[in-house]
XYZ file of C-alpha atoms in Angstrom:
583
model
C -75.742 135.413 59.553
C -78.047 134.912 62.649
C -78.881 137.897 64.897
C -76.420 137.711 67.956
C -78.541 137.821 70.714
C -78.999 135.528 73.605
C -82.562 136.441 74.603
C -84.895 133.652 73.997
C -87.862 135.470 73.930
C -86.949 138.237 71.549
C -85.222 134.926 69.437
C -88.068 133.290 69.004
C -90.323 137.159 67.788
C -88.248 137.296 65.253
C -88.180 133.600 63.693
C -92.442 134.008 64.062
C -91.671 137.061 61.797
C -89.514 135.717 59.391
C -86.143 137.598 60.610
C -83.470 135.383 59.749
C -80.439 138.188 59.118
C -79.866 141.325 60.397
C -79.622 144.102 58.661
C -76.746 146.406 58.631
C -78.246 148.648 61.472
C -79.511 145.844 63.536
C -76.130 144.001 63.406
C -74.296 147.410 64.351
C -76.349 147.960 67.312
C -75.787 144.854 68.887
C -71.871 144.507 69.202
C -70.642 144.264 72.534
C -69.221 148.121 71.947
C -72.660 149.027 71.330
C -74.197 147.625 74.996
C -75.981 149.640 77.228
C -74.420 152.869 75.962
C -75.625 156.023 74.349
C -76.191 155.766 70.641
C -75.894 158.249 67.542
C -76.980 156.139 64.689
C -77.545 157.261 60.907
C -79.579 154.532 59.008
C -81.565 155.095 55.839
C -85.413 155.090 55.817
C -86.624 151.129 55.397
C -83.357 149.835 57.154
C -84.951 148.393 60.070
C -83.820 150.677 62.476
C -87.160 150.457 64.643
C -86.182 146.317 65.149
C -82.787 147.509 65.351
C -83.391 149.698 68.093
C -86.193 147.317 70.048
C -83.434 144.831 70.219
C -80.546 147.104 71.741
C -83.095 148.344 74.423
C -83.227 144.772 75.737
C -80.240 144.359 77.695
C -81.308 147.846 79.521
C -85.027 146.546 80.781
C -84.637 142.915 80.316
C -81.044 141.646 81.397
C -80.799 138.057 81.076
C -84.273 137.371 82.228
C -87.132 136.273 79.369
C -89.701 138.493 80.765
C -90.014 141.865 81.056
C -90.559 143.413 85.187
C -93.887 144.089 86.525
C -94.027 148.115 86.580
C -96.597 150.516 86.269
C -94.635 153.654 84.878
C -92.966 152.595 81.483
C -89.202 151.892 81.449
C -88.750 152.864 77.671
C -89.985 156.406 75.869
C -89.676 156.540 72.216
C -90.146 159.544 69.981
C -91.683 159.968 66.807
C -92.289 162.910 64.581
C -95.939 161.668 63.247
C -98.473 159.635 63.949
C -98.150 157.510 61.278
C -94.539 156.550 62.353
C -95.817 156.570 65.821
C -98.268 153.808 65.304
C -95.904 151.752 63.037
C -93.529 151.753 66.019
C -96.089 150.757 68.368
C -96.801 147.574 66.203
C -93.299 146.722 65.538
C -92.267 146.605 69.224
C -95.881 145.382 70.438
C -94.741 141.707 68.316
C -91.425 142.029 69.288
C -91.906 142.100 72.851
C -94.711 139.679 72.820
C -92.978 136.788 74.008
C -91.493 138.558 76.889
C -94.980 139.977 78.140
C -94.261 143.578 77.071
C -97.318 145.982 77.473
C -96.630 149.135 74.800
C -99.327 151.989 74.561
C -99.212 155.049 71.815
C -99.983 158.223 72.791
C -100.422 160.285 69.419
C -101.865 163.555 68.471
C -105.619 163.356 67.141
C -106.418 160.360 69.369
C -108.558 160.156 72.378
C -106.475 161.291 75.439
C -108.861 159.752 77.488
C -108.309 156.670 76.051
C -104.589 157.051 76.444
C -104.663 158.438 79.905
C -106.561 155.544 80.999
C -104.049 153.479 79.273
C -100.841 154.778 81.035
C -102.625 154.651 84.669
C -103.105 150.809 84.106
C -99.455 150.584 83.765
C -97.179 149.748 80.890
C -93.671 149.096 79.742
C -93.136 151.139 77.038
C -94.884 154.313 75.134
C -94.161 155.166 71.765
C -95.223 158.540 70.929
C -95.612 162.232 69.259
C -93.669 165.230 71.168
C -96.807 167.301 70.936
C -98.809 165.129 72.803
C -96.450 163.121 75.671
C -95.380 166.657 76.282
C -99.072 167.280 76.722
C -99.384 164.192 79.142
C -96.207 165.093 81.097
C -97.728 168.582 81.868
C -101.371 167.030 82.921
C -99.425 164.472 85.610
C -100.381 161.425 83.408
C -97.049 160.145 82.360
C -94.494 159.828 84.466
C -90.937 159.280 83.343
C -89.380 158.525 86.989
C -88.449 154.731 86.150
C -87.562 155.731 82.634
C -84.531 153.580 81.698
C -84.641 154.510 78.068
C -85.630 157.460 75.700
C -85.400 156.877 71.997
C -85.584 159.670 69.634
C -86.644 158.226 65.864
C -86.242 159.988 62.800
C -84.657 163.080 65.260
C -84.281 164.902 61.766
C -87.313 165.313 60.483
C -88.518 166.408 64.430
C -86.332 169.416 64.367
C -87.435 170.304 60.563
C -91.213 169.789 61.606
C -90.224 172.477 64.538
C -90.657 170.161 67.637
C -87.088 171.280 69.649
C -89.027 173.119 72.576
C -91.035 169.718 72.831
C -88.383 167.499 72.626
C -85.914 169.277 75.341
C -89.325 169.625 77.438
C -89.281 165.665 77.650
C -85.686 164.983 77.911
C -84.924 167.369 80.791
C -88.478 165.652 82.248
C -86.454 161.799 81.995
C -83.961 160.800 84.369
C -80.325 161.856 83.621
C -79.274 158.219 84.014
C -80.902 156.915 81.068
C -79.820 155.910 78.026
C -80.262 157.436 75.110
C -80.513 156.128 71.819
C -80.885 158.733 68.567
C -81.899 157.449 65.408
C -81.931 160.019 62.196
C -81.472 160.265 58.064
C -78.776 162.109 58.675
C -76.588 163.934 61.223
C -77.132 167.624 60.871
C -75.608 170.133 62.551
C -78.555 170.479 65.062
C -78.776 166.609 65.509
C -75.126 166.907 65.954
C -75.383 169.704 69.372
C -79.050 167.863 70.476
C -76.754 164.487 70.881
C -73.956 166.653 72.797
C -76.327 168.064 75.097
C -78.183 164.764 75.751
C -76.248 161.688 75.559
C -73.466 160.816 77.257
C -70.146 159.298 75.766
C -72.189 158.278 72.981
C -71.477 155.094 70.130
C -71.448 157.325 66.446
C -72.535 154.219 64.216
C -73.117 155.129 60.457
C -74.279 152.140 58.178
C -73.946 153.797 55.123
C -71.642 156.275 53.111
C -72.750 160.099 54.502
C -74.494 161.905 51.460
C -74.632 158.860 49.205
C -78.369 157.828 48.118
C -80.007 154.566 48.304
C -78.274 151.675 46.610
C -81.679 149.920 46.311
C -83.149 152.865 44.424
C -83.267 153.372 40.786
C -83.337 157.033 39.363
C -85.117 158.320 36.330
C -85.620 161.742 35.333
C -88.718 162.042 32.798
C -88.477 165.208 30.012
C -91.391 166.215 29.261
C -92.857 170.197 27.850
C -94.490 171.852 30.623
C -97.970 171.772 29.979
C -97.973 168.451 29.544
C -96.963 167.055 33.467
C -100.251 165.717 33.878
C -100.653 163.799 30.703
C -96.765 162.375 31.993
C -97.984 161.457 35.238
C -101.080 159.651 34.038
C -98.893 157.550 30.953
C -95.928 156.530 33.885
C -99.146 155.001 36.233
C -100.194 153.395 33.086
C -96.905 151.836 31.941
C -95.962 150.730 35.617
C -98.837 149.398 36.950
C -97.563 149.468 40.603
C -98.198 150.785 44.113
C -96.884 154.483 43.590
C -96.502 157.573 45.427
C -97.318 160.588 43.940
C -95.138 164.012 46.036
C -96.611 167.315 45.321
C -95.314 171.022 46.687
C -98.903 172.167 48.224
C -102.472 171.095 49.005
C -103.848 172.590 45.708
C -102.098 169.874 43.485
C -102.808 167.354 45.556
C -106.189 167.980 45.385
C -106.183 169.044 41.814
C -104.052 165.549 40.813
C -106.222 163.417 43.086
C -109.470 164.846 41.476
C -108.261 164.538 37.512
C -106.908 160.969 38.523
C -110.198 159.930 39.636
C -111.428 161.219 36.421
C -109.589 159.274 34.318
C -110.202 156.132 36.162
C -107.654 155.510 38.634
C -107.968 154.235 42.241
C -105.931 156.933 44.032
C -106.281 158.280 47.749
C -104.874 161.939 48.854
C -102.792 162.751 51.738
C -102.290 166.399 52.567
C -101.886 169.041 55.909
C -106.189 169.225 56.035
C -107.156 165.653 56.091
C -108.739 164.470 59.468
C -106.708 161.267 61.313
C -109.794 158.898 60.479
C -109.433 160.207 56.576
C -105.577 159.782 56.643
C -106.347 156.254 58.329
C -108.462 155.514 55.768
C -106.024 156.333 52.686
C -103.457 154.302 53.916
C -106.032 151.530 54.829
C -106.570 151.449 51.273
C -102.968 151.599 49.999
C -102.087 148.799 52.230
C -104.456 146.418 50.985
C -104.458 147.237 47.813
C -107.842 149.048 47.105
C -105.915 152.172 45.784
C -102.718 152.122 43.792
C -101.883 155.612 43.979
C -101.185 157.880 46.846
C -100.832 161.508 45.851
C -99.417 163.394 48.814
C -97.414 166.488 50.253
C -93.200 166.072 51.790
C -95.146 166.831 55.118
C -98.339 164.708 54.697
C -95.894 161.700 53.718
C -93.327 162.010 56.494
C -93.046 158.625 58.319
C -95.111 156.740 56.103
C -94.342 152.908 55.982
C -95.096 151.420 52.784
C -92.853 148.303 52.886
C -94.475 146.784 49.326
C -94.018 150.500 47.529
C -92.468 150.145 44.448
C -92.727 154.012 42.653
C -92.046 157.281 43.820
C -92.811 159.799 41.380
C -92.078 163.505 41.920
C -94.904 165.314 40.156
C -93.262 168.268 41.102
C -89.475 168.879 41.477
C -88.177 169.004 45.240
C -86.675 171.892 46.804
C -83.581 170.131 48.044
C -81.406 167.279 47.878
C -82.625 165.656 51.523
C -86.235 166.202 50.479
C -85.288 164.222 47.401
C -83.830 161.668 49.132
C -86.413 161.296 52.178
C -88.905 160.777 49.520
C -87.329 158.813 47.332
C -86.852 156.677 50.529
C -90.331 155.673 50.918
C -89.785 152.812 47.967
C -86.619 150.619 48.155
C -87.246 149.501 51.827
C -85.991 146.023 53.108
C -83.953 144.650 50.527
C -86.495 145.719 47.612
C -85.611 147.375 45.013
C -87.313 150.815 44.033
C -87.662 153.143 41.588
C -87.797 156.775 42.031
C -89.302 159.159 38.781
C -88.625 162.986 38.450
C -90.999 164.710 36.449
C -88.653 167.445 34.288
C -90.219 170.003 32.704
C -87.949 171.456 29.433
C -87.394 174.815 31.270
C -86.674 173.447 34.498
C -84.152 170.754 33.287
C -80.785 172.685 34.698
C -82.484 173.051 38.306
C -83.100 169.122 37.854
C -79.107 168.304 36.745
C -78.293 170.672 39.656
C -80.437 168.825 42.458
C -79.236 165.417 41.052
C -75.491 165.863 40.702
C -75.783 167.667 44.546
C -77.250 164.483 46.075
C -74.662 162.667 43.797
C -77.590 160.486 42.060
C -76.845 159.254 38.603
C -80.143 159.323 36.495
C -81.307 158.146 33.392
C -82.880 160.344 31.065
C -86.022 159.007 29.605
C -89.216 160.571 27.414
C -92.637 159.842 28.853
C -94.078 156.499 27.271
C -96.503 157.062 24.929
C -100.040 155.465 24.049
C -98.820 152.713 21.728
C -96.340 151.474 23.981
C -98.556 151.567 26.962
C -100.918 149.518 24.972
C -97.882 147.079 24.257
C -96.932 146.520 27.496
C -101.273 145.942 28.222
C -101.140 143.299 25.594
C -97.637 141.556 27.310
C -99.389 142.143 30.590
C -102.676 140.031 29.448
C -100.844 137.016 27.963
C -98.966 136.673 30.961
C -101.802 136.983 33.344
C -101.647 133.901 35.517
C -105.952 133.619 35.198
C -105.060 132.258 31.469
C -102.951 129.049 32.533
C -105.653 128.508 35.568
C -107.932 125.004 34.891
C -112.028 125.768 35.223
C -113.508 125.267 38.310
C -116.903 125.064 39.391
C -119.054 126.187 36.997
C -117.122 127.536 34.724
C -116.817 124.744 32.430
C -120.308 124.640 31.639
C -120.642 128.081 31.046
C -117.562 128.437 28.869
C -119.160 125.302 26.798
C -122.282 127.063 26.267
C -120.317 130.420 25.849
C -118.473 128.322 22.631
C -121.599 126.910 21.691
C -122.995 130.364 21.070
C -120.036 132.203 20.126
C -116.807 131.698 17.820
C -113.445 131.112 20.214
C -112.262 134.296 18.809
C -115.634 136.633 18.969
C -115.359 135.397 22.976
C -111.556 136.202 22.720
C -112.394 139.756 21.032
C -114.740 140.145 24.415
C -111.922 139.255 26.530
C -109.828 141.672 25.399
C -113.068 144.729 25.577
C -113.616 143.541 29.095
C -109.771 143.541 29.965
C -109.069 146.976 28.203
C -112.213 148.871 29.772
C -110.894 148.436 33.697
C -107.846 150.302 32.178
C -107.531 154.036 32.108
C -107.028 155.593 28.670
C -103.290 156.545 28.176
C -102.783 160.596 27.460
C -101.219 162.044 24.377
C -97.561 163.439 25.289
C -94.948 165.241 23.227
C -91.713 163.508 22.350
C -88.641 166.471 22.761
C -85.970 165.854 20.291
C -82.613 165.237 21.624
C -80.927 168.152 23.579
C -78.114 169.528 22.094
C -75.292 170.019 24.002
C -74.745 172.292 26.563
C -71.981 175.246 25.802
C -68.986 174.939 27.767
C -69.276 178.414 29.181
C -72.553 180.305 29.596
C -73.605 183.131 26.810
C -71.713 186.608 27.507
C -74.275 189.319 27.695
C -72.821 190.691 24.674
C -73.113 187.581 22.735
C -74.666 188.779 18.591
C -77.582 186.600 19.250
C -79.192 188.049 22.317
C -80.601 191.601 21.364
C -80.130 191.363 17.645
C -82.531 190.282 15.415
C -81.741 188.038 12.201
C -79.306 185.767 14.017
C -81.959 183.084 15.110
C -84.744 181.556 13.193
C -88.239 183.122 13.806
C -91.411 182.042 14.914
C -94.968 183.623 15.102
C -97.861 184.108 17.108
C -101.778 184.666 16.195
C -101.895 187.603 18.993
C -100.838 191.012 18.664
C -101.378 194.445 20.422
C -105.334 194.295 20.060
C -105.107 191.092 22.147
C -103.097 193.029 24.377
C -100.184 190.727 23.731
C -96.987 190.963 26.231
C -94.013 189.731 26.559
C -94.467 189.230 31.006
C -96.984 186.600 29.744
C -95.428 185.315 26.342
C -92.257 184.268 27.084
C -93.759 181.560 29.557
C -96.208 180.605 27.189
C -93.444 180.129 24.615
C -91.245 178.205 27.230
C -94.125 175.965 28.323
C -95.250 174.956 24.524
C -91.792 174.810 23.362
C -89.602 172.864 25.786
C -87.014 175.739 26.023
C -86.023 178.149 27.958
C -85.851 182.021 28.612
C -82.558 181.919 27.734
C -83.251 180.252 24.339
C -85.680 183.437 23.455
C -84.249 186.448 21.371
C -85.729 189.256 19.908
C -89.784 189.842 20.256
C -91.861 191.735 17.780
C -95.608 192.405 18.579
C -97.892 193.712 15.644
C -101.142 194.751 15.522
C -102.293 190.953 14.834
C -99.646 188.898 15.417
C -96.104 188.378 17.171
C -92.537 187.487 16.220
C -89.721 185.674 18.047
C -86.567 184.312 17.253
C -85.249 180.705 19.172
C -81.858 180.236 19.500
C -80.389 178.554 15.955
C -79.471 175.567 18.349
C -82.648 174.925 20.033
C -84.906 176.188 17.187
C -85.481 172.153 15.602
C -86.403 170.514 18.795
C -88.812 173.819 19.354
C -90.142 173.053 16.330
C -90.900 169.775 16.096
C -92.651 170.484 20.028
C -94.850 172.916 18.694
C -95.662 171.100 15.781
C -96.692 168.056 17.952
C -99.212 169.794 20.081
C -102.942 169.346 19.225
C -104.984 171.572 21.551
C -102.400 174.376 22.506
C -103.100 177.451 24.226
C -101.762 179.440 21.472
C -100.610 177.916 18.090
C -97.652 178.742 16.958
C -95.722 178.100 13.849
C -92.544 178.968 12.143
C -92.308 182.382 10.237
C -90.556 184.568 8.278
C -88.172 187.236 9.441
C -89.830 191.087 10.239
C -90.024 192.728 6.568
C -90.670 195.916 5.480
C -93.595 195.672 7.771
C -91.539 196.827 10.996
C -89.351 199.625 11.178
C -88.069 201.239 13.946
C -88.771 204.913 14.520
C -85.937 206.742 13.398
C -83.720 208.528 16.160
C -83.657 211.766 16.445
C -80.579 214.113 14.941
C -79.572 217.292 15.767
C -79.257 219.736 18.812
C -82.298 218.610 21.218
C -83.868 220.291 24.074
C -83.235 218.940 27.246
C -85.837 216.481 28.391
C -87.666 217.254 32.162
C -87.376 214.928 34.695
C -90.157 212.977 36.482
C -92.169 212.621 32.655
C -92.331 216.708 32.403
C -93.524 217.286 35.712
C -91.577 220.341 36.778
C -91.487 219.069 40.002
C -90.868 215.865 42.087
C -93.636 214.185 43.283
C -93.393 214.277 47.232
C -93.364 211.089 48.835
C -96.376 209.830 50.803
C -97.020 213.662 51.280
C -94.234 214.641 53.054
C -91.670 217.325 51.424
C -88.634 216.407 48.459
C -85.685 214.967 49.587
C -82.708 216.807 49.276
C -81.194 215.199 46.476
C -85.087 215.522 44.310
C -84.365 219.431 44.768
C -80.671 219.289 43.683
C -82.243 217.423 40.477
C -85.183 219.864 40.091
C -82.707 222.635 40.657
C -80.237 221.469 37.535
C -82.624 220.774 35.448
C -84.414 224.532 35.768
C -80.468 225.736 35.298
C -80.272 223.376 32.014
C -83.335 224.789 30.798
């Protein structure tokens, strides 16, 4: 289906660029409902809302006529929440309004406001930019919003959650009250909901898709994996895929920990996090875009209004904290009509909080092990005889040289070199344990009076190299045990700590996949290996029988100690006071 406009100029932008349908956005946003009103519009990321929303401005500033008017303060103001978005904007609606002799300047944080100031005094049709800083140009007398016809607030969403409200009512009171106003966002929030009341006027509510549903174009996997071993799980999925991938991490530290050991091992990966400079940030995505890194490790906030229209991976290193984070990043793959695929890395102990965030964004995904070093190497050797450099006919000089090559050299000693020279670019694959199946879960959870929690001899036992002279405790064992064994806290019964080693039952129904995890491991922090139950070695103290004198409170301190020097409460001397009367 043809877009259905009648602008010339706009209609021939978008054959240049390959448009030839609209999208579901761009179609809703130019029925004849949808003309020169105000517009509430929920669109996913990658659904071409910022062509979508170029074309609906036209009839505002452009009418019937091909060419935009000669003014010199703009007639369009749109809002972005980063300067990456704020940029991609800029291009999208500097080719779109090409044709029609549109003049669009940025005005983004970390940018020379000289530059920019100079910019708007020349005059200009549109500005595209971030709250912080046209707020900052409003205040200094350099833009002025007096011919404004149009504000457009994109990606109003992630504005509010990035704290920009104050900003954002600063500029909207600053526009005319006749304008329109368009407001773009992920979804309609309650605050997105009472900024549109306030603002817009008899506004068009347009959803393109199902509220709360993910992205059809998206593909979910979850990954298990034992928790030490998220690393060696990240580094085998970038070796099996082979794609353009971005890598989300919770803070700055993994990011720069992950970009570091990725480097390492080999990998061409760039970092995007809170402390990079606009010129270093430039620079990554320089180099994602054309290809000289295939990895992008970055933070939810580092990452927000990136454009990567050829990303095919999203891999959450770490879990996200909620079901719109999940879905904002898996949103960066999956964008115009690709499809994407979206990777959570599940740690054994954290696979409930994973099945919870899932079945809350209503995402069906398939559970999968980490690939492992053979079948990376498989998919290497499918990869090679399908390389399209094998069916290409010598040119040049390379017929002479491979003659001479076969004169010196067997066909399969120059084969065998081949291969060396193919396999060496490639970074080595990481050793990763396989879980066994999970059993299934119990219909109800375990009362606390269930016989297997607090008694010993009701699970099967494991043991531990460490005792009391390696001041061994159970604050720092049970993790240990969780992270080398794929369970969970829950799965952990009775502890017993001897002089030189420790004892712990798993859960009968956990205890073979525990097993065969620990057994697995090469390199563990601490090895552990099935055992036999607590013998004659342990015994409990015996209680005590018989009339007993009544113990002292506060550990046989006759009296309380006062609080930060000040005198007993009343109810300390009421104790004190019984006790003396016991005794």
């Amino acid at each position: 289906m043809p877009f259905p406009i009648s602008n010339a100029a706009l209609a021939r932008a978008l054959e240049a660029r390959g448009y030839d349908e609209p999208t579901p956005v761009q179609l809703a946003v130019l029925q004849p409902e949808a003309a020169d009103r105000d517009l509430l519009v929920s669109a996913q990321t990658g659904s071409g809302k910022t062509v979508a929303y170029g074309l609906a401005l036209a009839s505002t500033v452009m009418g019937e006529s091909e060419r935009l008017p000669a003014t010199v303060q703009p007639l369009v103001l749109v809002i972005a929440p980063t300067r990456e978005l704020a940029l991609q904007v800029h291009a999208e609606l500097t080719w779109l309004y090409e044709p029609a002799g549109g003049r669009i300047v940025s005005c983004v944080g970390g940018m020379n406001i000289r530059v920019e100031q100079r910019e708007l005094q020349r005059g200009c049709h549109m500005v595209v930019g971030t709250p912080g800083r046209l707020q900052d140009h409003l205040q200094r007398g350099y833009l002025k919003l007096n011919e404004c016809e149009a504000v457009v607030l994109d990606e109003a969403d992630e504005m509010l959650d990035l704290g920009f409200k104050d900003e954002l009512e600063f500029i909207l009171k600053a526009a005319p009250e006749t304008r329109r106003t368009l407001l773009f966002s992920a979804t309609i929030a309650r605050e997105i909901a009472a900024l549109a009341r306030n603002y817009q006027q008899n506004a068009l509510r347009i959803d393109t898709v199902a509220r709360n549903q993910p992205h059809a174009d998206i593909e979910y996997r979850a990954i298990r994996l034992v928790g030490h071993e998220l690393e060696n799980g990240l580094v085998n999925l970038l070796r099996m895929h082979e794609a353009r991938a971005l890598v989300f991490c919770a803070t700055r530290d993994t990011v720069r920990h992950l970009h570091a050991s990725l480097l390492a091992r080999g990998f061409n990966a760039v970092a995007l996090s809170g402390e990079l400079s606009q010129n270093e940030r430039n620079a990554a995505l320089s180099a994602l875009r054309d290809g000289r890194a295939q990895v992008c490790i970055a933070t939810d906030v580092a990452a927000r209004g990136l454009d990567l229209p050829e990303l095919d991976l999203v891999i959450h290193a770490e879990l996200p904290t909620n079901k719109a984070t999940m879905l904002h990043r898996s949103g960066r793959t999956g964008r115009a009509g690709r499809k994407g695929l979206s990777l959570l890395l599940v740690p054994a102990s954290k696979r409930r909080r994973a099945e919870l965030l899932l079945g809350s964004a209503s995402i069906t995904a398939t559970w999968e092990d980490p690939p492992t070093p053979e079948q990376i190497r498989a998919r290497d050797q499918e990869r090679l005889l399908a390389d399209e450099q094998l069916s290409l006919p010598p040119g040049g000089d390379e017929l002479a040289l491979a003659q001479e090559l076969l004169a010196r050299q067997s066909p399969e000693a120059i084969a065998a070199a081949l291969i060396r020279l193919y396999r060496a670019r490639l970074p080595e694959p990481a050793s990763v344990t396989i879980l066994p199946p999970e059993a299934p879960r119990r219909a109800a959870p375990r009362e606390p009076t269930a016989p297997y929690r607090g008694e010993a001899g009701t699970g099967i036992w494991f043991r531990a190299p460490i005792g009391r002279q390696d001041n061994a405790d159970p604050k720092w064992l049970i993790p240990l045990i969780c992270r080398q064994g794929g369970v969970t806290k829950q799965d952990i019964g009775a502890i017993r700590i001897f002089d030189s080693e420790t004892k712990f039952e798993i859960a009968p129904e956990t205890a073979e996949r525990f097993a065969s995890a620990i057994a697995a491991q090469t390199g563990a922090e601490v090895a552990l290996e099935p055992s036999s139950p607590p013998g004659a070695g342990f015994t409990r103290p015996p209680r005590p029988t018989g009339p007993q004198a009544p113990r002292k409170p506060y550990g046989g301190v006759d009296k309380p100690p006062r609080p930060f020097g000040g005198k007993p409460t009343e109810q300390q001397r009421r104790r004190v006071n019984k006790a003396k009367r016991a005794g």
